[in-house]
Tab-separated table of C-alpha atoms in Angstrom:
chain	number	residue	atom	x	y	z
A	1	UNK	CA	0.000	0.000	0.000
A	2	UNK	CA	1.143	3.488	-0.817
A	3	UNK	CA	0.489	6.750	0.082
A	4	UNK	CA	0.809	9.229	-2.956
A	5	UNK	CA	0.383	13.066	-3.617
A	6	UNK	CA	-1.902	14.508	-6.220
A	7	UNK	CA	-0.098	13.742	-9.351
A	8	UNK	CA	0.065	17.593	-10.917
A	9	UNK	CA	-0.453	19.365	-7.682
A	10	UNK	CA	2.307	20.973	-5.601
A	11	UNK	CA	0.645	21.123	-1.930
A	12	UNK	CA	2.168	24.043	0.591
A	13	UNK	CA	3.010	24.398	3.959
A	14	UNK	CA	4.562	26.127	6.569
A	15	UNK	CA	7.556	25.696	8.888
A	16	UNK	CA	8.245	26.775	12.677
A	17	UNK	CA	11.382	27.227	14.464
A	18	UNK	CA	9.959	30.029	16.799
A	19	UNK	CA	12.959	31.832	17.235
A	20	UNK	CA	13.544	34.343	20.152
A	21	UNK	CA	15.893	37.336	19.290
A	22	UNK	CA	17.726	38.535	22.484
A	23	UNK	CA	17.477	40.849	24.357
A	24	UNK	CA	14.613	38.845	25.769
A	25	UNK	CA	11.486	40.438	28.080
A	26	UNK	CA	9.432	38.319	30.240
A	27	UNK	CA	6.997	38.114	26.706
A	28	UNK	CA	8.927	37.587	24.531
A	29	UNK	CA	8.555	34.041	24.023
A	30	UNK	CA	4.854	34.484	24.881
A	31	UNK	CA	4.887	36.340	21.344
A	32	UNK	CA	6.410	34.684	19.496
A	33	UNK	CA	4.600	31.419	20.301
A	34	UNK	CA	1.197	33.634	19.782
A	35	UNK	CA	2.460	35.015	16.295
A	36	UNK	CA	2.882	31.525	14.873
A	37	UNK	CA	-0.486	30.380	15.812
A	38	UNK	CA	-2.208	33.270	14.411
A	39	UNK	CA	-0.274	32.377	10.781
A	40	UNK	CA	-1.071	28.917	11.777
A	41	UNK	CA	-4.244	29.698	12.133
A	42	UNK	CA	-4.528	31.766	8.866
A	43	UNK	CA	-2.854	29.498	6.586
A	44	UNK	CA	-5.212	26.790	7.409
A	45	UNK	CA	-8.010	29.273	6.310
A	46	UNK	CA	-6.247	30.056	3.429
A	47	UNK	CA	-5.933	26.635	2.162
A	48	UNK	CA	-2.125	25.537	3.161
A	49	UNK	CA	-1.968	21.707	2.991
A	50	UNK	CA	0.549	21.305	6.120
A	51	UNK	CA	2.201	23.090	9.692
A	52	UNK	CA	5.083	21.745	10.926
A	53	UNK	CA	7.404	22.340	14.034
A	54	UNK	CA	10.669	21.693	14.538
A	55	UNK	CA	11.897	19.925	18.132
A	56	UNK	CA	15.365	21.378	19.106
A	57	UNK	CA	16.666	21.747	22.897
A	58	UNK	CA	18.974	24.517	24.202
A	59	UNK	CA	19.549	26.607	20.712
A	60	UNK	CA	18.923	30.026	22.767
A	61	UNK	CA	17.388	32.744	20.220
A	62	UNK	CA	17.367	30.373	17.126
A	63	UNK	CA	14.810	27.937	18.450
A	64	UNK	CA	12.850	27.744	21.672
A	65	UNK	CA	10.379	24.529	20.262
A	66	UNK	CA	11.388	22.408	22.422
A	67	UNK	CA	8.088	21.045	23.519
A	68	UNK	CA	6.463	21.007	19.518
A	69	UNK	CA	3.683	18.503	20.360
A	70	UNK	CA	2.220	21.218	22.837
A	71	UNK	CA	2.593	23.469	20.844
A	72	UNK	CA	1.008	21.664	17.715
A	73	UNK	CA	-1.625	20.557	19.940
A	74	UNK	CA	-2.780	23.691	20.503
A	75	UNK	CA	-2.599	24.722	16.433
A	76	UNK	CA	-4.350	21.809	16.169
A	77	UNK	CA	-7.176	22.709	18.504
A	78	UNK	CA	-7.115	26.186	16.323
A	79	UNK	CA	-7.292	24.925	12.706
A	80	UNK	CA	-9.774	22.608	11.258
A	81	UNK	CA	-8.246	21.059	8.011
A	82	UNK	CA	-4.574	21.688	7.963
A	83	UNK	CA	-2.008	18.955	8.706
A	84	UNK	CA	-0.413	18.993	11.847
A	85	UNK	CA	3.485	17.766	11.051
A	86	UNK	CA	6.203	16.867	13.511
A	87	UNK	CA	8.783	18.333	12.175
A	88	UNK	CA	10.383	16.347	13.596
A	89	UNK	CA	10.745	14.658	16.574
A	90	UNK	CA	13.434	13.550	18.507
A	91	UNK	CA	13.289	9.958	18.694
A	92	UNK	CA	16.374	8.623	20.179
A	93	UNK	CA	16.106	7.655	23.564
A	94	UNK	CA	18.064	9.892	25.792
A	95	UNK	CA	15.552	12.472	24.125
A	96	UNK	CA	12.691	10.828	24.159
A	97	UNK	CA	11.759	7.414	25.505
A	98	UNK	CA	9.911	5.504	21.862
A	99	UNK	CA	6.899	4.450	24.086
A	100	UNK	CA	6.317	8.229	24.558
A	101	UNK	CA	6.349	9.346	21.074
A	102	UNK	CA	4.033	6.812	20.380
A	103	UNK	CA	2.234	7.741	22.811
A	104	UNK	CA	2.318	11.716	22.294
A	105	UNK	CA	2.246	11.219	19.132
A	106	UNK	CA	-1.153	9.098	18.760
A	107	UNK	CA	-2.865	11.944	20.989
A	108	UNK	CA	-2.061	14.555	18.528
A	109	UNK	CA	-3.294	12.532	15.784
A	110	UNK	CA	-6.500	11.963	18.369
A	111	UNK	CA	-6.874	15.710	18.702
A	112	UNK	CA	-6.570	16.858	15.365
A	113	UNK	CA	-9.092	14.985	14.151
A	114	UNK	CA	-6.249	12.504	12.442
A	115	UNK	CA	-4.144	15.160	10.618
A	116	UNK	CA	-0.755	13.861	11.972
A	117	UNK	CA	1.906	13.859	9.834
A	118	UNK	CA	5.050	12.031	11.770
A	119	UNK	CA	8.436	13.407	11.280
A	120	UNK	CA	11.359	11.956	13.360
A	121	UNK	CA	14.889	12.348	13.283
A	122	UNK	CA	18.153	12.657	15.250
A	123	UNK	CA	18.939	15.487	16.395
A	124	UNK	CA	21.059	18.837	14.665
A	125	UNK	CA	23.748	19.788	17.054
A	126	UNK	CA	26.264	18.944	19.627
A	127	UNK	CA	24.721	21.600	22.146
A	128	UNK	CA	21.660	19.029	21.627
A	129	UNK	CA	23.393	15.608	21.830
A	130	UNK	CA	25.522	16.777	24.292
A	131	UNK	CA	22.739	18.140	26.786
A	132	UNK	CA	21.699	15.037	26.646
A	133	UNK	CA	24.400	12.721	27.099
A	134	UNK	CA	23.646	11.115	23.923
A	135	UNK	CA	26.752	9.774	21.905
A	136	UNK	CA	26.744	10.665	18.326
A	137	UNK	CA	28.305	7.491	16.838
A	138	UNK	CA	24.740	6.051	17.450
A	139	UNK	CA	22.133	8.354	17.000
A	140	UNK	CA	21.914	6.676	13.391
A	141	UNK	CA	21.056	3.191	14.805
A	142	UNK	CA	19.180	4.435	17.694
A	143	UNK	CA	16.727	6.358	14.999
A	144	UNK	CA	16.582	3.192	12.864
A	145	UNK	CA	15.502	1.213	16.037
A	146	UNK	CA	12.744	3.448	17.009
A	147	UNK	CA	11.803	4.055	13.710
A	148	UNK	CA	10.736	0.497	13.014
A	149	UNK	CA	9.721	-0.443	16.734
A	150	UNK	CA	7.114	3.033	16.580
A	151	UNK	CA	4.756	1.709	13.906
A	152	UNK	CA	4.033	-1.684	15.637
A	153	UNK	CA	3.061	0.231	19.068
A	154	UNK	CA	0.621	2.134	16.964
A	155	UNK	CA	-0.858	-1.523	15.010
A	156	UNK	CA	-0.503	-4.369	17.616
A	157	UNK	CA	-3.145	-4.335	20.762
A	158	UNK	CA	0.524	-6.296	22.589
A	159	UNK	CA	3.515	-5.048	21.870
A	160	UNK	CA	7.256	-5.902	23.410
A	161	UNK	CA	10.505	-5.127	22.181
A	162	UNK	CA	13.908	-6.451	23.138
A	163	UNK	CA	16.412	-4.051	21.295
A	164	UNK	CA	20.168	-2.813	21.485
A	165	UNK	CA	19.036	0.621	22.859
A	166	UNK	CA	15.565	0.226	24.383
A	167	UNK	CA	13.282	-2.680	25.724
A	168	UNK	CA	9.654	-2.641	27.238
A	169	UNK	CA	7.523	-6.249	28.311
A	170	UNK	CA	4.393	-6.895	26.896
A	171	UNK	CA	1.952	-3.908	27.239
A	172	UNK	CA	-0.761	-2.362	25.422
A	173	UNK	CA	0.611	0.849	24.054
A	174	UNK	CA	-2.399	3.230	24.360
A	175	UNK	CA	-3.881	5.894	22.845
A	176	UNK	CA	-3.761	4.213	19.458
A	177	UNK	CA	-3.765	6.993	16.855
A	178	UNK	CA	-6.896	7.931	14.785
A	179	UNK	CA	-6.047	7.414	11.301
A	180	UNK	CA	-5.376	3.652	10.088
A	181	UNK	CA	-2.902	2.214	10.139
A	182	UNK	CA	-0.755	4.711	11.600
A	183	UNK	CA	-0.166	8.356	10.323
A	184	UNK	CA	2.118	8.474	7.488
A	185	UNK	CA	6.155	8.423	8.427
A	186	UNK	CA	8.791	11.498	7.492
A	187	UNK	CA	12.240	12.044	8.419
A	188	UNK	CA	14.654	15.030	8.529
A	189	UNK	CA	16.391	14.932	5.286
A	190	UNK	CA	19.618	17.344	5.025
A	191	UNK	CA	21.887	14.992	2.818
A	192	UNK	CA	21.810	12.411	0.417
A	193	UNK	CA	22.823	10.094	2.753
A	194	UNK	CA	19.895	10.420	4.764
A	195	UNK	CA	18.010	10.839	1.652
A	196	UNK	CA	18.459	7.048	0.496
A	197	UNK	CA	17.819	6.143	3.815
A	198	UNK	CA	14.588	7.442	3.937
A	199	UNK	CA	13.705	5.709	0.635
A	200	UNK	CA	14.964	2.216	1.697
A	201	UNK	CA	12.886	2.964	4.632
A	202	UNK	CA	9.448	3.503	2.283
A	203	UNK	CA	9.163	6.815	4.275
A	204	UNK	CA	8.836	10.377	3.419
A	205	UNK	CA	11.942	12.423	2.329
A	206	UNK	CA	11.561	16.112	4.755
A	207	UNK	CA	13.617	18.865	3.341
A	208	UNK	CA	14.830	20.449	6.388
A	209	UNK	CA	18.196	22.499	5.357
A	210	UNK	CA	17.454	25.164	2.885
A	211	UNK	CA	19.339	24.193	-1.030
A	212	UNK	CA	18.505	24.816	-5.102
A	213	UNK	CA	16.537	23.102	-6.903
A	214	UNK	CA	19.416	21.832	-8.811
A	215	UNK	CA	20.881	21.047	-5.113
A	216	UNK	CA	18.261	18.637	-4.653
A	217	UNK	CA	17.433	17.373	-7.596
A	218	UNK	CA	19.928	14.583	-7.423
A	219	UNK	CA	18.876	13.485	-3.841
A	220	UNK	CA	14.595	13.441	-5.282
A	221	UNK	CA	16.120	11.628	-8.338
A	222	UNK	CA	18.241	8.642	-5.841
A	223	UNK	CA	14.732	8.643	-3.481
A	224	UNK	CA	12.426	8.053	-6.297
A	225	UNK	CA	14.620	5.077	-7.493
A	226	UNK	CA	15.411	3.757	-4.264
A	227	UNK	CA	11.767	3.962	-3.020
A	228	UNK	CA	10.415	1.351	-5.996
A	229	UNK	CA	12.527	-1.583	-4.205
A	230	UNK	CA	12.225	-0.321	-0.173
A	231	UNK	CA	11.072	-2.525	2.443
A	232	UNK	CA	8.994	-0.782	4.361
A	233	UNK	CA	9.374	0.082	8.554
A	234	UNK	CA	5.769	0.754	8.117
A	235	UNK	CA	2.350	-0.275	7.043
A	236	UNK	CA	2.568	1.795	4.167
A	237	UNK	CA	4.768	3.592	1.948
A	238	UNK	CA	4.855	7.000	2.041
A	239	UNK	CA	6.668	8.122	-1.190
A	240	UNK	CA	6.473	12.335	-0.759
A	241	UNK	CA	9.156	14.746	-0.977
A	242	UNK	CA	9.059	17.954	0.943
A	243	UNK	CA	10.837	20.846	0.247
A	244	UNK	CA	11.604	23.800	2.281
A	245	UNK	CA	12.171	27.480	1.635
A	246	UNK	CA	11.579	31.019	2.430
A	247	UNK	CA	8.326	33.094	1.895
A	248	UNK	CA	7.856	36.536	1.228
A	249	UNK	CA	5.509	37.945	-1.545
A	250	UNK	CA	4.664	41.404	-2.153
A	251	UNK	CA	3.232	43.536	-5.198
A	252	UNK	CA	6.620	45.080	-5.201
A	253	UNK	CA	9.857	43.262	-5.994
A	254	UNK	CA	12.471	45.369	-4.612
A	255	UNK	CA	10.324	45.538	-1.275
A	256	UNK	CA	9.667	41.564	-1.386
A	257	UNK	CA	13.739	41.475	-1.865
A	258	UNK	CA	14.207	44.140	0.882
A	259	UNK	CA	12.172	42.051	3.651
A	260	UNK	CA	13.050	38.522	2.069
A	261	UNK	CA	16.880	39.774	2.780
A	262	UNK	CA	16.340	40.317	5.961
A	263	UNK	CA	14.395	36.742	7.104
A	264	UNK	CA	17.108	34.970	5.227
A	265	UNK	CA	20.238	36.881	6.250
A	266	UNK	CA	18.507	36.617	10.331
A	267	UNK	CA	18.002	32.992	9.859
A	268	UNK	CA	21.062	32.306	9.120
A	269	UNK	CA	22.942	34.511	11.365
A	270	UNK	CA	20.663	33.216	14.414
A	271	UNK	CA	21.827	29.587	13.490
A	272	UNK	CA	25.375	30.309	12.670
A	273	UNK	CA	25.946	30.386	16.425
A	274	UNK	CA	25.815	26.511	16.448
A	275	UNK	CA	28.130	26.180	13.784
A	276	UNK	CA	31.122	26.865	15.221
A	277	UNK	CA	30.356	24.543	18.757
A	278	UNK	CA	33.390	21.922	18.635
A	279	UNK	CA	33.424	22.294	15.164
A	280	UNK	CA	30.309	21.366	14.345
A	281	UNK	CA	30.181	18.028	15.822
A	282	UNK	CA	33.071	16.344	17.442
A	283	UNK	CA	32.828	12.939	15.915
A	284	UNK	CA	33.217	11.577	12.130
A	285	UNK	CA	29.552	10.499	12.347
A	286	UNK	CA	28.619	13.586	11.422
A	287	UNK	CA	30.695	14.157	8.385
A	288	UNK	CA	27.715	16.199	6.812
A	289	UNK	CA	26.246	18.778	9.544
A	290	UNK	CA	23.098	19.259	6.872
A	291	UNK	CA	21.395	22.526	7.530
A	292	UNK	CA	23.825	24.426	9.738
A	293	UNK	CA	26.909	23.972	7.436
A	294	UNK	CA	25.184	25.363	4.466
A	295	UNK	CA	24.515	28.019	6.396
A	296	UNK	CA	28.138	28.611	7.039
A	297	UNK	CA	29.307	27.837	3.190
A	298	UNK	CA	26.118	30.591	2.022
A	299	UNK	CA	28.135	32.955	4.259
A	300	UNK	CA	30.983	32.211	2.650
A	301	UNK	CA	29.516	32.618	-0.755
A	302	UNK	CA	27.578	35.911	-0.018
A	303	UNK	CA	31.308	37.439	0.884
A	304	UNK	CA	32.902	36.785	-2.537
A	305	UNK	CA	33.235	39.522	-5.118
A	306	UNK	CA	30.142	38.298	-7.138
A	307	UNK	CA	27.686	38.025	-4.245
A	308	UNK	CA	28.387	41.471	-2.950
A	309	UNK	CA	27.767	43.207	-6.086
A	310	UNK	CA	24.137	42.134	-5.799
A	311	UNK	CA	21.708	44.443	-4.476
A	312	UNK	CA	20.670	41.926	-1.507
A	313	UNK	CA	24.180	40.915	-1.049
A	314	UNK	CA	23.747	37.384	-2.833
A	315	UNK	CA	21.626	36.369	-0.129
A	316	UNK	CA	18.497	35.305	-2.078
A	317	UNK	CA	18.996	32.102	-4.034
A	318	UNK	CA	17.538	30.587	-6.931
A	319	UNK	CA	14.253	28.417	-5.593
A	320	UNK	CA	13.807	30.869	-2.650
A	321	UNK	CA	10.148	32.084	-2.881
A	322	UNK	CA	10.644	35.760	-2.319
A	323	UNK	CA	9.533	38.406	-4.721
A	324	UNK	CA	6.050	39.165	-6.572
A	325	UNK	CA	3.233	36.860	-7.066
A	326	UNK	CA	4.964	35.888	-10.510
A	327	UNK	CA	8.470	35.911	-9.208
A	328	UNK	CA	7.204	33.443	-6.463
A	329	UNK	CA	5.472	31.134	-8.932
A	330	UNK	CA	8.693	30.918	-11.216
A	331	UNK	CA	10.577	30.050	-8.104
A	332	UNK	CA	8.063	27.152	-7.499
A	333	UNK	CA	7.999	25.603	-10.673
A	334	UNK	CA	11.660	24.876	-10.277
A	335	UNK	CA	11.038	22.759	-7.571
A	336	UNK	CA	7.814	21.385	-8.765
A	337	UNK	CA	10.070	19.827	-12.588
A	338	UNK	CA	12.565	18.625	-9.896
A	339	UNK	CA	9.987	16.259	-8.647
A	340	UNK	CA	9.145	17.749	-5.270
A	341	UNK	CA	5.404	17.109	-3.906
A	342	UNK	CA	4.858	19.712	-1.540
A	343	UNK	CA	6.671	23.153	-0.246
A	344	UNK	CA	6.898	24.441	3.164
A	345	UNK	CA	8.272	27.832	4.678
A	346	UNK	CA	10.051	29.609	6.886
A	347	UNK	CA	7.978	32.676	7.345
A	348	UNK	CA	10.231	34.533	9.462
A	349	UNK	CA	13.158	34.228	11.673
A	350	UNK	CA	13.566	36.843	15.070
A	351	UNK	CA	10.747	38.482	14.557
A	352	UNK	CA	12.450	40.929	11.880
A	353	UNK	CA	9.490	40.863	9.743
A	354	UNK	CA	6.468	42.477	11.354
A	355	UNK	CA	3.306	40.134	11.981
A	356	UNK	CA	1.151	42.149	10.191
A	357	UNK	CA	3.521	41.828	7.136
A	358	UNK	CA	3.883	38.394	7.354
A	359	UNK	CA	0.016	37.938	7.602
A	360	UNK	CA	-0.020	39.876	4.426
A	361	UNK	CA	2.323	37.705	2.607
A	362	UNK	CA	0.821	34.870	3.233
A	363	UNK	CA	-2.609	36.467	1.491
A	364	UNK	CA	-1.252	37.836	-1.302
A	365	UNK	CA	0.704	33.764	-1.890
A	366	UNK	CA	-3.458	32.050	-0.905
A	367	UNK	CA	-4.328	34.659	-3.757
A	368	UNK	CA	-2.359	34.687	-6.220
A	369	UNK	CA	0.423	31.783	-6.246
A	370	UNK	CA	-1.612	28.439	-5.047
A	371	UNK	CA	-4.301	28.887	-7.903
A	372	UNK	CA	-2.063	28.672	-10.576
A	373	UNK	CA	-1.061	25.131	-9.234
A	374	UNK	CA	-4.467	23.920	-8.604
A	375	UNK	CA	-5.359	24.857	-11.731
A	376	UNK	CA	-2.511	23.156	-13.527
A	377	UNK	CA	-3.784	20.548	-11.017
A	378	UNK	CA	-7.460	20.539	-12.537
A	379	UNK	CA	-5.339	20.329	-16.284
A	380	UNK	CA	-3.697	16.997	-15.099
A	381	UNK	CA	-6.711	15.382	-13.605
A	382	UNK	CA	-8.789	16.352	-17.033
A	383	UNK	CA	-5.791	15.247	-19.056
A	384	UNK	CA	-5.767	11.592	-17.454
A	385	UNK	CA	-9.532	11.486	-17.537
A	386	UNK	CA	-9.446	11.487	-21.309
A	387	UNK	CA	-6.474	9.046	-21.870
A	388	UNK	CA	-8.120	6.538	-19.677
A	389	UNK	CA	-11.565	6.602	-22.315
């Protein structure tokens, strides 16, 4: 059994971090977390397809989700259609104990009337791994282990499980989550690596570090071939790609440039700070830091000669979707003939874009970007409908 997208349709998202910009007042985490649930809240009235939050521990000022299923739980009670994605959790043990995702995780999918879409992965950084005495030469079989031990808690009534990292007796795992068989499986992508991983895995490939189009479009080609043969940790495959990006739209370019700048360049200085912690990560596990290392090598590129004669400083790339309604949809298509399924974005980073601009944004993208996709949609399904008479 497989779970597909809508062949011809390029579903959208959006993509939390909530990051707290010091110097810090006894609200300001209070407003941030309120800010994301109003665009949460928008987004699903607008007609985004997905919300998902990050889980990170101890990144002061670039991410303070450290609790996502509370917060998503409370989206969830806010929004009626929308999917409600862990992006990701943790599911290593010293972070979090399998039987309690399950668990957590099957009373979100309860409470959102079975919108869960489950994300896992291993964690990002040594401030992370470290805080949690968890040694980094085996986060990858750790995630493997509760990857595949996760789905049967959700599908038998008994389970047990006697494994190299973990082991619980025979007991009912309970609340058992809504939809049937289980929600559909993600994990953090930021390599190729992980990339093949998740397709030998029959799970979904989550964009999480921010790339081209042409970036990725060797790692969608590798998981779409890889995927065909996978045996799946699962009930089902679950053969989607998600991309991830930045968002700002505006009638004006050079103000969608002048404001897109700004989320991108705070984004990236806000997680640069973790880049440099014993070099990254002190262990060849982690030969490929993903996310936070492009960060670093974008820095590097926006210093050259090139990037700073650009009138944002290099700092927009090709695939970002920042600009005008038809600058945006240009950006898209990129990804959509790379193969990607759905989009998600990071709709600001700090707090350096105001709320009411961000609100706006997101309008102007419901108005004016997503119905040229669900048209070209409506084209596809027509298009099949006749070749099948």
């Amino acid at each position: 059994m497989r779970a597909t997208s809508e062949v011809g349709k390029m579903k959208f998202g959006i993509f939390f971090e909530l990051s707290v910009p010091k110097p810090w007042s006894e609200r300001s985490e209070h407003q941030v977390y309120f800010n994301a649930l109003e665009q949460a809240e928008l987004a699903d009235e607008l007609g985004f397809d997905q919300v998902w939050a990050v889980e990170h521990h101890f990144l002061e000022e670039y991410s303070h989700c450290s609790a996502p299923e509370v917060f998503l739980t409370a989206v969830a009670m806010r929004t009626k259609r929308i999917r409600i994605g862990h992006g990701v959790m943790l599911v290593l043990p010293p972070f979090n104990h399998p039987v309690r995702c399950a668990e957590r995780a099957a009373a979100l999918d309860i409470l959102s009337n079975g919108r869960l879409e489950f994300g896992t992965g291993r964690s990002a950084t040594w401030t992370e791994l470290g805080g949690f005495n968890c040694d980094p030469d085996l986060t990858k079989e750790m995630w493997d282990e509760s990857l595949r031990a996760i789905p049967k808690m959700w599908t038998q009534e008994i389970f047990s499980w006697q494994g190299k990292h973990f082991s619980v007796p025979p007991r009912c795992v309970i609340p058992k989550p809504l939809q049937k068989p289980h929600p559909p499986l993600w994990v953090a992508v930021t390599s190729p690596e992980t990339a093949i991983q998740a397709a030998e895995r029959g799970i979904g490939c989550l964009g999480v570090s921010v790339g081209t189009p042409k970036e990725y479009e060797e790692r969608v080609k590798a998981y779409r071939r890889v995927i065909r043969e996978c045996e799946p940790v699962g009930e089902f495959v679950n053969e989607q790609v998600n991309g991830v990006t930045f968002l700002y739209v505006d009638e004006n370019e050079e103000e969608a440039r002048l404001w897109g700048s700004k989320l991108v360049y705070t984004f990236s200085l806000l997680a640069a700070h973790f880049t440099g912690v014993s070099s990254i990560y002190p262990t060849p596990a982690y030969k490929v830091p993903g996310l936070l290392f492009a960060l670093r090598r974008e820095q590097e590129q926006r210093s050259s000669p090139t990037a700073a004669a650009s009138s944002d400083g290099g700092i927009i790339r090709e695939g970002m979707a920042i600009g005008t309604p038809e600058t945006v949809i240009k950006q898209i298509k990129l990804w959509e003939e790379i193969g990607v399924d759905r989009m998600v974005f990071l709709l600001n980073a700090g707090e350096v874009i105001p709320q009411e601009k961000v609100l706006r944004s997101l309008r102007l993208f419901a108005e004016h970007v997503m119905p040229k996709f669900d048209a070209e949609a409506a084209r596809a399904r027509d298009s099949r409908a006749r070749a099948a008479r």
